[in-house]
Short mmCIF file of C-alpha atoms in Angstrom, two decimals:
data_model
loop_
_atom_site.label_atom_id
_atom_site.label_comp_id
_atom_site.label_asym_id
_atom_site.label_seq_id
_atom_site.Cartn_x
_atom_site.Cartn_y
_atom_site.Cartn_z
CA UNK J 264 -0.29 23.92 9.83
CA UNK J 265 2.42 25.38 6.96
CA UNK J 266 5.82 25.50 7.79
CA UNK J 267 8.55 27.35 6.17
CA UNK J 268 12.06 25.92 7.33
CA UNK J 269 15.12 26.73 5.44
CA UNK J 270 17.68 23.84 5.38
CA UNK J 271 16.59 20.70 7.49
CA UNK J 272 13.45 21.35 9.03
CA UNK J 273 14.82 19.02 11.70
CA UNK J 274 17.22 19.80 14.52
CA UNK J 275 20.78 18.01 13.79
CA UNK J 276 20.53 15.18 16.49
CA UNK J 277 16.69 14.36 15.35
CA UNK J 278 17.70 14.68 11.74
CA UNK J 279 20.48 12.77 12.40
CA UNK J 280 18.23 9.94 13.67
CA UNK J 281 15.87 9.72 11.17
CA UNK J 282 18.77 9.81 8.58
CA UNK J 283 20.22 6.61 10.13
CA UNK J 284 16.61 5.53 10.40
CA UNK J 285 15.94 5.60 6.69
CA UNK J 286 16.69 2.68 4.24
CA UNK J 287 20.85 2.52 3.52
CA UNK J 288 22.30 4.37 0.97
CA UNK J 289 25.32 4.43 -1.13
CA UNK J 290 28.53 3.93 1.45
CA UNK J 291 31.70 5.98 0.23
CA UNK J 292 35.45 4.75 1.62
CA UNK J 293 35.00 7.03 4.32
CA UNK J 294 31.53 5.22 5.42
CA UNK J 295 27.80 6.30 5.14
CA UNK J 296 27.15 8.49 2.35
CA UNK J 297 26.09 12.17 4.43
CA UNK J 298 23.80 14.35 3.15
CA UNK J 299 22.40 18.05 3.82
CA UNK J 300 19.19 19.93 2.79
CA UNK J 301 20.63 23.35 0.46
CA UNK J 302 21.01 25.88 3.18
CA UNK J 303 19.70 28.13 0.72
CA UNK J 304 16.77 26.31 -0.32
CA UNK J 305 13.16 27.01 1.43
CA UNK J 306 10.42 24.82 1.28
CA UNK J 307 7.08 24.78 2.58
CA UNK J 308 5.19 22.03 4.65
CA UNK J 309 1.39 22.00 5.25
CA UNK J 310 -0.12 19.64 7.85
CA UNK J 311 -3.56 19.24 7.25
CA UNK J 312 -5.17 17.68 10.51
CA UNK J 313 -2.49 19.29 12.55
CA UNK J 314 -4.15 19.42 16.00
CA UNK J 315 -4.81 15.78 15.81
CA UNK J 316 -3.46 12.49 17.54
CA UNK J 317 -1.18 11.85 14.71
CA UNK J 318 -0.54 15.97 13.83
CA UNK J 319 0.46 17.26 16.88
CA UNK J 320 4.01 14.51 17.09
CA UNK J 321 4.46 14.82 13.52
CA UNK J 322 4.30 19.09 13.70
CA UNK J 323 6.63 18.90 16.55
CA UNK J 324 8.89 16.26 14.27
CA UNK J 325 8.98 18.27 10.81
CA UNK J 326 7.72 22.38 13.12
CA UNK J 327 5.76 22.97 10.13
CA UNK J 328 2.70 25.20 8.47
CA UNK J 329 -0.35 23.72 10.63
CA UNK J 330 -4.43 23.73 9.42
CA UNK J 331 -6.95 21.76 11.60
CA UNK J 332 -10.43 22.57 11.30
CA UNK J 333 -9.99 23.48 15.50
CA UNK J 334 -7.12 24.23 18.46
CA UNK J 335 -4.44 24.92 16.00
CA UNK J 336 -3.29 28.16 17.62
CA UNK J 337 -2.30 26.40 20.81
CA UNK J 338 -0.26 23.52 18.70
CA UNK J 339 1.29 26.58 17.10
CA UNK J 340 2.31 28.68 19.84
CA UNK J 341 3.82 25.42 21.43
CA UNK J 342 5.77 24.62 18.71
CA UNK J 343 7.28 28.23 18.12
CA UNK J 344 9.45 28.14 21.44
CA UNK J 345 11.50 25.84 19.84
CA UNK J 346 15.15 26.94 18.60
CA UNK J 347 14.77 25.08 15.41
CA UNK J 348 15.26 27.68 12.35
CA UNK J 349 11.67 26.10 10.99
CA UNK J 350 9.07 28.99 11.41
CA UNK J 351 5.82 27.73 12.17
CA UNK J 352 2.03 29.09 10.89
CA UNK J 353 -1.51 28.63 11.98
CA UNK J 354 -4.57 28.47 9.97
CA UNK J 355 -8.29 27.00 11.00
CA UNK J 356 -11.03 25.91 9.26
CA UNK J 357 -12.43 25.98 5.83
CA UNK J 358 -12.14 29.56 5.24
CA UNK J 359 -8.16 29.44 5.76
CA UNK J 360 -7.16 26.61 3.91
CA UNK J 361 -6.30 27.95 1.03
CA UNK J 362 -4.16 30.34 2.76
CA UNK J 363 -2.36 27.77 4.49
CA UNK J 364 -1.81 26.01 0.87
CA UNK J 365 -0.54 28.59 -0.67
CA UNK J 366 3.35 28.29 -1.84
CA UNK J 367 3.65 24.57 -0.50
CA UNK J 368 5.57 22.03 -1.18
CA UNK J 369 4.34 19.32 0.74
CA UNK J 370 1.34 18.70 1.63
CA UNK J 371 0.72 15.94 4.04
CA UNK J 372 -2.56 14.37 5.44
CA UNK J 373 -2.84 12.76 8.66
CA UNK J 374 -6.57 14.44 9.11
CA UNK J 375 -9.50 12.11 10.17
CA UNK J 376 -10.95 10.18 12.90
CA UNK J 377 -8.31 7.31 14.10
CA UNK J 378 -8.97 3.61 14.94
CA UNK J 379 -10.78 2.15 17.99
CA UNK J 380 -10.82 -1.14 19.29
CA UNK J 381 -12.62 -3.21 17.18
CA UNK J 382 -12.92 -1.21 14.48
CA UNK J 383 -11.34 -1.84 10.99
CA UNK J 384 -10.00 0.81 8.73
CA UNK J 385 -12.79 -0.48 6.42
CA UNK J 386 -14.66 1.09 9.53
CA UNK J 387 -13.20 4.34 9.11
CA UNK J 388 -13.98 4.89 5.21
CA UNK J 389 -17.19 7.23 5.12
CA UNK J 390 -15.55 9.97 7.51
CA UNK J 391 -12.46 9.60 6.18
CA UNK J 392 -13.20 9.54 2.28
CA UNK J 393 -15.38 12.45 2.38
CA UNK J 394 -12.32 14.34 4.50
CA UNK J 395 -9.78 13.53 2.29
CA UNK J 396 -11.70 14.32 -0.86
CA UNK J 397 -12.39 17.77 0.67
CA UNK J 398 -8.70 18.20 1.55
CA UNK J 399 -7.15 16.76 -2.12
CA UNK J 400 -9.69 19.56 -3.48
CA UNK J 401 -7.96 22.39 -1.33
CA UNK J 402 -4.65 21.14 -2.76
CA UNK J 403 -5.62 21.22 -6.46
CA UNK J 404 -6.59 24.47 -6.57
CA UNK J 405 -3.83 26.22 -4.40
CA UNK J 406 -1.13 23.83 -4.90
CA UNK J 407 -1.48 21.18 -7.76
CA UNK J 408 2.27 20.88 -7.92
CA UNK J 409 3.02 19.91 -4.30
CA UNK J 410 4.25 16.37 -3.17
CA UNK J 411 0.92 14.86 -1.51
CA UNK J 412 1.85 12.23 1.63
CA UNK J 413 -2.28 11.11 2.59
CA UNK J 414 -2.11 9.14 5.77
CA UNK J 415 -5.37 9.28 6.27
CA UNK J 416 -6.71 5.45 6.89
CA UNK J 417 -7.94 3.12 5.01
CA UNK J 418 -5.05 4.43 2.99
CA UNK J 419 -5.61 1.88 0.14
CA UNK J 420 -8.93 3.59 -0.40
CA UNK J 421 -8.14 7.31 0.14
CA UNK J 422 -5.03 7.08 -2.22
CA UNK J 423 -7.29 6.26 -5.35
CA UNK J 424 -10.25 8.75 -3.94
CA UNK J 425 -7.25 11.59 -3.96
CA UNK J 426 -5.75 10.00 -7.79
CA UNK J 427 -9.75 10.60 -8.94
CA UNK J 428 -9.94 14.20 -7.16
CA UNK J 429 -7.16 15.39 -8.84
CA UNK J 430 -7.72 13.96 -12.29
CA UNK J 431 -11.67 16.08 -12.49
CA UNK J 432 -9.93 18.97 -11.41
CA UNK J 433 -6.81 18.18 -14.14
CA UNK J 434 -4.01 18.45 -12.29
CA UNK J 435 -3.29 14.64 -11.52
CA UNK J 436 0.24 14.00 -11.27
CA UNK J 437 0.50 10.30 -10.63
CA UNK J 438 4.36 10.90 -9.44
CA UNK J 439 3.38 13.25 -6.50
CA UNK J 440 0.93 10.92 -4.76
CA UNK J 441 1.90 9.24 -2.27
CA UNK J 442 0.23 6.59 0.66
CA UNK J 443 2.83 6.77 3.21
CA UNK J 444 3.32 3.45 4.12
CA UNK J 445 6.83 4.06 5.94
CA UNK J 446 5.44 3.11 9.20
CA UNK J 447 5.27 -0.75 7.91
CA UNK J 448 8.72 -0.51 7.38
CA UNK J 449 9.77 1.11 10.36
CA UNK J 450 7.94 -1.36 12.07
CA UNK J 451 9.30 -4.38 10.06
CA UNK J 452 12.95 -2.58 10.49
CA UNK J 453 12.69 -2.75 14.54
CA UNK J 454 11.25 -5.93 14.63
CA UNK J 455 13.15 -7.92 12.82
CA UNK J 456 16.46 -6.32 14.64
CA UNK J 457 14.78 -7.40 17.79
CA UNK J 458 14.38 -10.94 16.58
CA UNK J 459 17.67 -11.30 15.37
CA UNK J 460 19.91 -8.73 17.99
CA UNK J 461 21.12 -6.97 15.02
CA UNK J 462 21.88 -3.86 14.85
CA UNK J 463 18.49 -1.20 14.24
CA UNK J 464 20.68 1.59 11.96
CA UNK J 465 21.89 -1.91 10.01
CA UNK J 466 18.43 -3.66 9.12
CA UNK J 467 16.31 -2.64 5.94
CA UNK J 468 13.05 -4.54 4.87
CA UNK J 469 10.88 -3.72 1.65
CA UNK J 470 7.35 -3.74 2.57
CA UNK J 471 5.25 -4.23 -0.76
CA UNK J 472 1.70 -4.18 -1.28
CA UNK J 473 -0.78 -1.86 0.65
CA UNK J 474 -1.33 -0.72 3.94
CA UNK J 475 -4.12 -2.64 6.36
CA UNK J 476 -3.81 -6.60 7.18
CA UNK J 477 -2.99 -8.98 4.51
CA UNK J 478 -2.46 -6.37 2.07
CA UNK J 479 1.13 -5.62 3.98
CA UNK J 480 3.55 -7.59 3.33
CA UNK J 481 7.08 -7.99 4.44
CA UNK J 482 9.76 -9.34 1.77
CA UNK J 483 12.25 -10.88 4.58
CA UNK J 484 13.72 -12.58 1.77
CA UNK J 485 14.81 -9.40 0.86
CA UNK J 486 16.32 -7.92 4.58
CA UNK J 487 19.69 -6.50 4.38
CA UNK J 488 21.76 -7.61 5.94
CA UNK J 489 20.76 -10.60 4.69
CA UNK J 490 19.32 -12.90 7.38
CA UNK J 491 18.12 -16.85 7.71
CA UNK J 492 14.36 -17.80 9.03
CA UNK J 493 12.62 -20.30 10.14
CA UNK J 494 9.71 -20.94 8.18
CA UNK J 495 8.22 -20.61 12.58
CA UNK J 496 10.49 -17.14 12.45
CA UNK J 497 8.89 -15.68 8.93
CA UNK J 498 4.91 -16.09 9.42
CA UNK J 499 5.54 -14.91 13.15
CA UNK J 500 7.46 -11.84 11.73
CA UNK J 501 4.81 -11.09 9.36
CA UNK J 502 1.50 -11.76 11.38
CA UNK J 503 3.39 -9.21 13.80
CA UNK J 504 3.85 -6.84 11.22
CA UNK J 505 0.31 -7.17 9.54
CA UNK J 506 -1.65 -6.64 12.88
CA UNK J 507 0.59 -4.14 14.89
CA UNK J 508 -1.64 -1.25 14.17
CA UNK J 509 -4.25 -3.57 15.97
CA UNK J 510 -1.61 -3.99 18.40
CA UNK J 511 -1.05 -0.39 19.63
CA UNK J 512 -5.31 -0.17 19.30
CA UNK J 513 -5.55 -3.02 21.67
CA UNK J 514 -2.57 -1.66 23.81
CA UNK J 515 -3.75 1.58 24.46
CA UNK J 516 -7.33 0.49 25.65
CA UNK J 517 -9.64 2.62 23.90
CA UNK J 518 -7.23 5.54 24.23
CA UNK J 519 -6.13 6.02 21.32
CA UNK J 520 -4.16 4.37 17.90
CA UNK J 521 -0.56 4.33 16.67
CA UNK J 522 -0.62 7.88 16.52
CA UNK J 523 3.25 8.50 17.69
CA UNK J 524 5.02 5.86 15.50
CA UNK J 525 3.39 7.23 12.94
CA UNK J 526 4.25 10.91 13.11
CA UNK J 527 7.93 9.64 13.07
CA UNK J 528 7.38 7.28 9.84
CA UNK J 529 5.69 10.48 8.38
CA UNK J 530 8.43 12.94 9.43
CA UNK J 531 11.18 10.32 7.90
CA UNK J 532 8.94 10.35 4.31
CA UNK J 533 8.80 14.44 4.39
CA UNK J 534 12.34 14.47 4.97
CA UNK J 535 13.10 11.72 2.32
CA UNK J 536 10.90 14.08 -0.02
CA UNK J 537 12.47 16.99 1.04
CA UNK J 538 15.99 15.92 0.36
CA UNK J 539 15.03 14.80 -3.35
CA UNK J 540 13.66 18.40 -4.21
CA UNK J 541 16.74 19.58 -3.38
CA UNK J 542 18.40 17.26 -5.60
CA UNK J 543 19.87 14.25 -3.36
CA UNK J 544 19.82 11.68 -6.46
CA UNK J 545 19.64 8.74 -3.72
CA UNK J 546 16.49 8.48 -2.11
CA UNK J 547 14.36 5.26 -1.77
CA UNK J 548 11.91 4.73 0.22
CA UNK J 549 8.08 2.69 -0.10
CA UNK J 550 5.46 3.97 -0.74
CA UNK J 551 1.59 3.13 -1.87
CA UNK J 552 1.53 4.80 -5.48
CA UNK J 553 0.40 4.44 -8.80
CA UNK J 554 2.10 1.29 -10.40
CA UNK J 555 2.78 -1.08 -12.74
CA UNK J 556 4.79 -3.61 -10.69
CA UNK J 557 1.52 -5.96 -9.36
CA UNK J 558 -1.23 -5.37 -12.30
CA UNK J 559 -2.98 -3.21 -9.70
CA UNK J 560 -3.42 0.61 -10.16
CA UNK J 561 -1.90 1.40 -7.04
CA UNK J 562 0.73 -0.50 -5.12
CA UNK J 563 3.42 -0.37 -2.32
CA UNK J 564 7.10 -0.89 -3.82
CA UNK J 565 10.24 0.65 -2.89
CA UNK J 566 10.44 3.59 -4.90
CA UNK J 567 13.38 6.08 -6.18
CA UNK J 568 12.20 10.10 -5.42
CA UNK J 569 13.81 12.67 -7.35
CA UNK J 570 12.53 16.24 -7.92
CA UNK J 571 9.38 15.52 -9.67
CA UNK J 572 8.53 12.64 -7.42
CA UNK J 573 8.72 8.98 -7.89
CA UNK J 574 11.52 9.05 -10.58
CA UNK J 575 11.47 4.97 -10.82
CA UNK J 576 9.44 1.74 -9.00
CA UNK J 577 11.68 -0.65 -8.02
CA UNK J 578 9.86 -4.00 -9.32
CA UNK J 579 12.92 -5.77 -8.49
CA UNK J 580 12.21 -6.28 -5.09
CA UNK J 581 9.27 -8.57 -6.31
CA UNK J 582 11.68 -10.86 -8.42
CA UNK J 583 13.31 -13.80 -6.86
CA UNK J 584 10.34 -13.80 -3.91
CA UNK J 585 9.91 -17.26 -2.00
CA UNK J 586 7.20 -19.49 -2.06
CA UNK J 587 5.92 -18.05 0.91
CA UNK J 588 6.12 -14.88 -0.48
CA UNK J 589 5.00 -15.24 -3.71
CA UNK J 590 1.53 -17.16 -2.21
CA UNK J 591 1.35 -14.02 -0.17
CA UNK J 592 1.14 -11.50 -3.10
CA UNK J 593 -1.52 -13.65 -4.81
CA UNK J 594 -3.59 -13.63 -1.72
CA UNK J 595 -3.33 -9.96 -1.23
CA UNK J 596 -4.40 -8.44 -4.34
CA UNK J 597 -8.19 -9.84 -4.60
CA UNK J 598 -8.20 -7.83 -1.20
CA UNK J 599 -6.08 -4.84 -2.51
CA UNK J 600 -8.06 -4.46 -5.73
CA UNK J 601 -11.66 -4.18 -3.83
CA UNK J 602 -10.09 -0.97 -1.58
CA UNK J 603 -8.85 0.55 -5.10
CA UNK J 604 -12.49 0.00 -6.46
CA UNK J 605 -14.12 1.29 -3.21
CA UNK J 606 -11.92 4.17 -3.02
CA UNK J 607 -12.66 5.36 -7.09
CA UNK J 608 -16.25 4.38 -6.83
CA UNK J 609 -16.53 6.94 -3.80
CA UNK J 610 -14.91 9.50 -6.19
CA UNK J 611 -16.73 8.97 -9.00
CA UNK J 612 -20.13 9.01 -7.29
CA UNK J 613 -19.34 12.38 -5.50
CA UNK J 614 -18.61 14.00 -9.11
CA UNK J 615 -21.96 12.84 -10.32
CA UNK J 616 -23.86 13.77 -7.14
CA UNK J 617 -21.89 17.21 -7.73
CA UNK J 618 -22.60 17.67 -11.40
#
């Protein structure tokens, strides 16, 4: 699916709410800082995997440019009865991708086959990997300057297999690649506001790391406001965190994964995006990226976004971490480092099998 959308692709009560939703900003005298998308700006959106558990609440989110390799039309012609100003576009299979990638800004990638119960994302790699390889081509050679948001699980494999995709066709910008990891911090947000009857619009926690079990991790040191824990209070907090994807799996009885939750993580990191190409100059959010901050090649931080994408990591967030913490970020990257490898092994070997 592509979108078009002039201004906020969202309607002002659900922009609105995932404004509040995001992580706090700058606060003027008056209050919390406002800001609006250039009403004479126009961007474009593409959805790739549109028609899909996690596509079809995320197009409705963001009413966007949609591309499924099947039953886009109907997601399409859904969408465009609603008064939002976003105009909404249809493209299927292989031989309209490019089309649908023409022009965009954003490319994001939700496409792939979702969890089960009792599988792993580990479980999930050989569909996804070769889906995600074929997608991150498509971009590269009809949009190499778009932002690219892959949600496609195990994300802390397919974000290196897209990094080595785009470096043999030469267009690698490590800036514009992005694992959307918002959903851990959406998560960790509500939670932690439920624990501690605060106040949801009030409660921001940095999720560093990666994106499946250990690898996520919570810095509740770090939670503004700031809050106390019990040491019971923290690894409860975290476990929760760390397994809900498992969670919703379990929940949902074979019927699907966290497929709504997510589409509303993803629309709050396109609209994040969004507002930095159009110049807001205060936009953090985290995100799985290419960094410096861990000795890994690719790592979850909060991050700055500016026009050209990540404009700065913010390694802070990992000084001053608590025992707890700190035990937690060794444990994680032995785990972390072996999805990176799998992931650009993948790559590599498809290039070869290719040459």
């Amino acid at each position: 699916m592509n979108c078009e959308s002039e201004s906020s692709f969202l309607g002002k009560e659900s922009y609105a709410a995932l404004q509040n939703s995001s992580s706090p900003r700058s606060v003027k005298s008056t209050g919390r800082t406002q800001y609006h998308l250039n009403p004479q700006a126009s961007y474009k959106v593409a959805i790739l995997g549109a028609a899909g558990g996690i596509g079809q609440p995320l197009a409705l989110l963001v009413k966007i440019n949609l591309y499924d390799i099947a039953n886009v039309k109907g997601v399409a012609a859904d969408l465009s009865h609603c008064n939002t100003p976003a105009q909404v576009s249809d493209f299927t299979g292989p031989s309209e991708l490019a089309d649908c990638l023409k022009g965009v800004n954003v490319v994001v990638i939700p496409a792939g086959v979702p969890r089960k119960p009792g599988m792993t994302r580990d479980d999930l790699f050989n569909i996804n990997a070769s889906i995600v390889k074929t997608l991150v081509e498509a971009v590269a050679d009809n949009c190499p300057e778009a932002f690219i948001h892959v949600i496609s699980n195990p994300v802390n494999s397919t974000v290196p297999i897209a990094a080595e995709v785009l470096k043999q066709k030469g267009v690698y910008d490590p800036k514009k690649l992005f694992g959307v990891t918002t959903l851990d911090v959406v998560r960790a947000n509500t939670f932690v506001a439920q624990k501690k009857n605060l106040r949801l619009i009030d409660v921001d926690v940095p999720v560093i790391g990666g994106h499946a079990g250990i690898t996520i991790l919570p810095l509740l040191s770090k939670t503004k406001p700031s809050v106390c824990f019990t040491d019971e209070e923290i690894h409860e907090l975290t476990v929760r965190i760390q397994n809900a994807g498992t969670e919703v799996v379990e929940a949902k009885a074979g019927a699907g994964s966290a497929t709504l939750s997510m589409a509303y993580a993803a629309a709050r990191f396109v609209e994040s995006s969004l507002r930095a190409l159009d110049g807001d100059g205060d936009v953090y959010e985290c995100a799985y990226v290419q960094s410096d901050v861990a000795d890994l090649p690719f790592f979850a931080s909060r991050i700055k976004l500016g026009k050209k994408g990540v404009e700065a990591l913010i390694s802070s967030d990992l000084q001053g971490l608590t025992e707890y913490e700190q035990k937690a970020v060794e444990a994680l990257k032995a785990e972390l480092k072996s999805s990176i490898e799998k992931g650009v092994g993948f790559a590599q070997k498809q290039s070869v099998a290719a040459a």
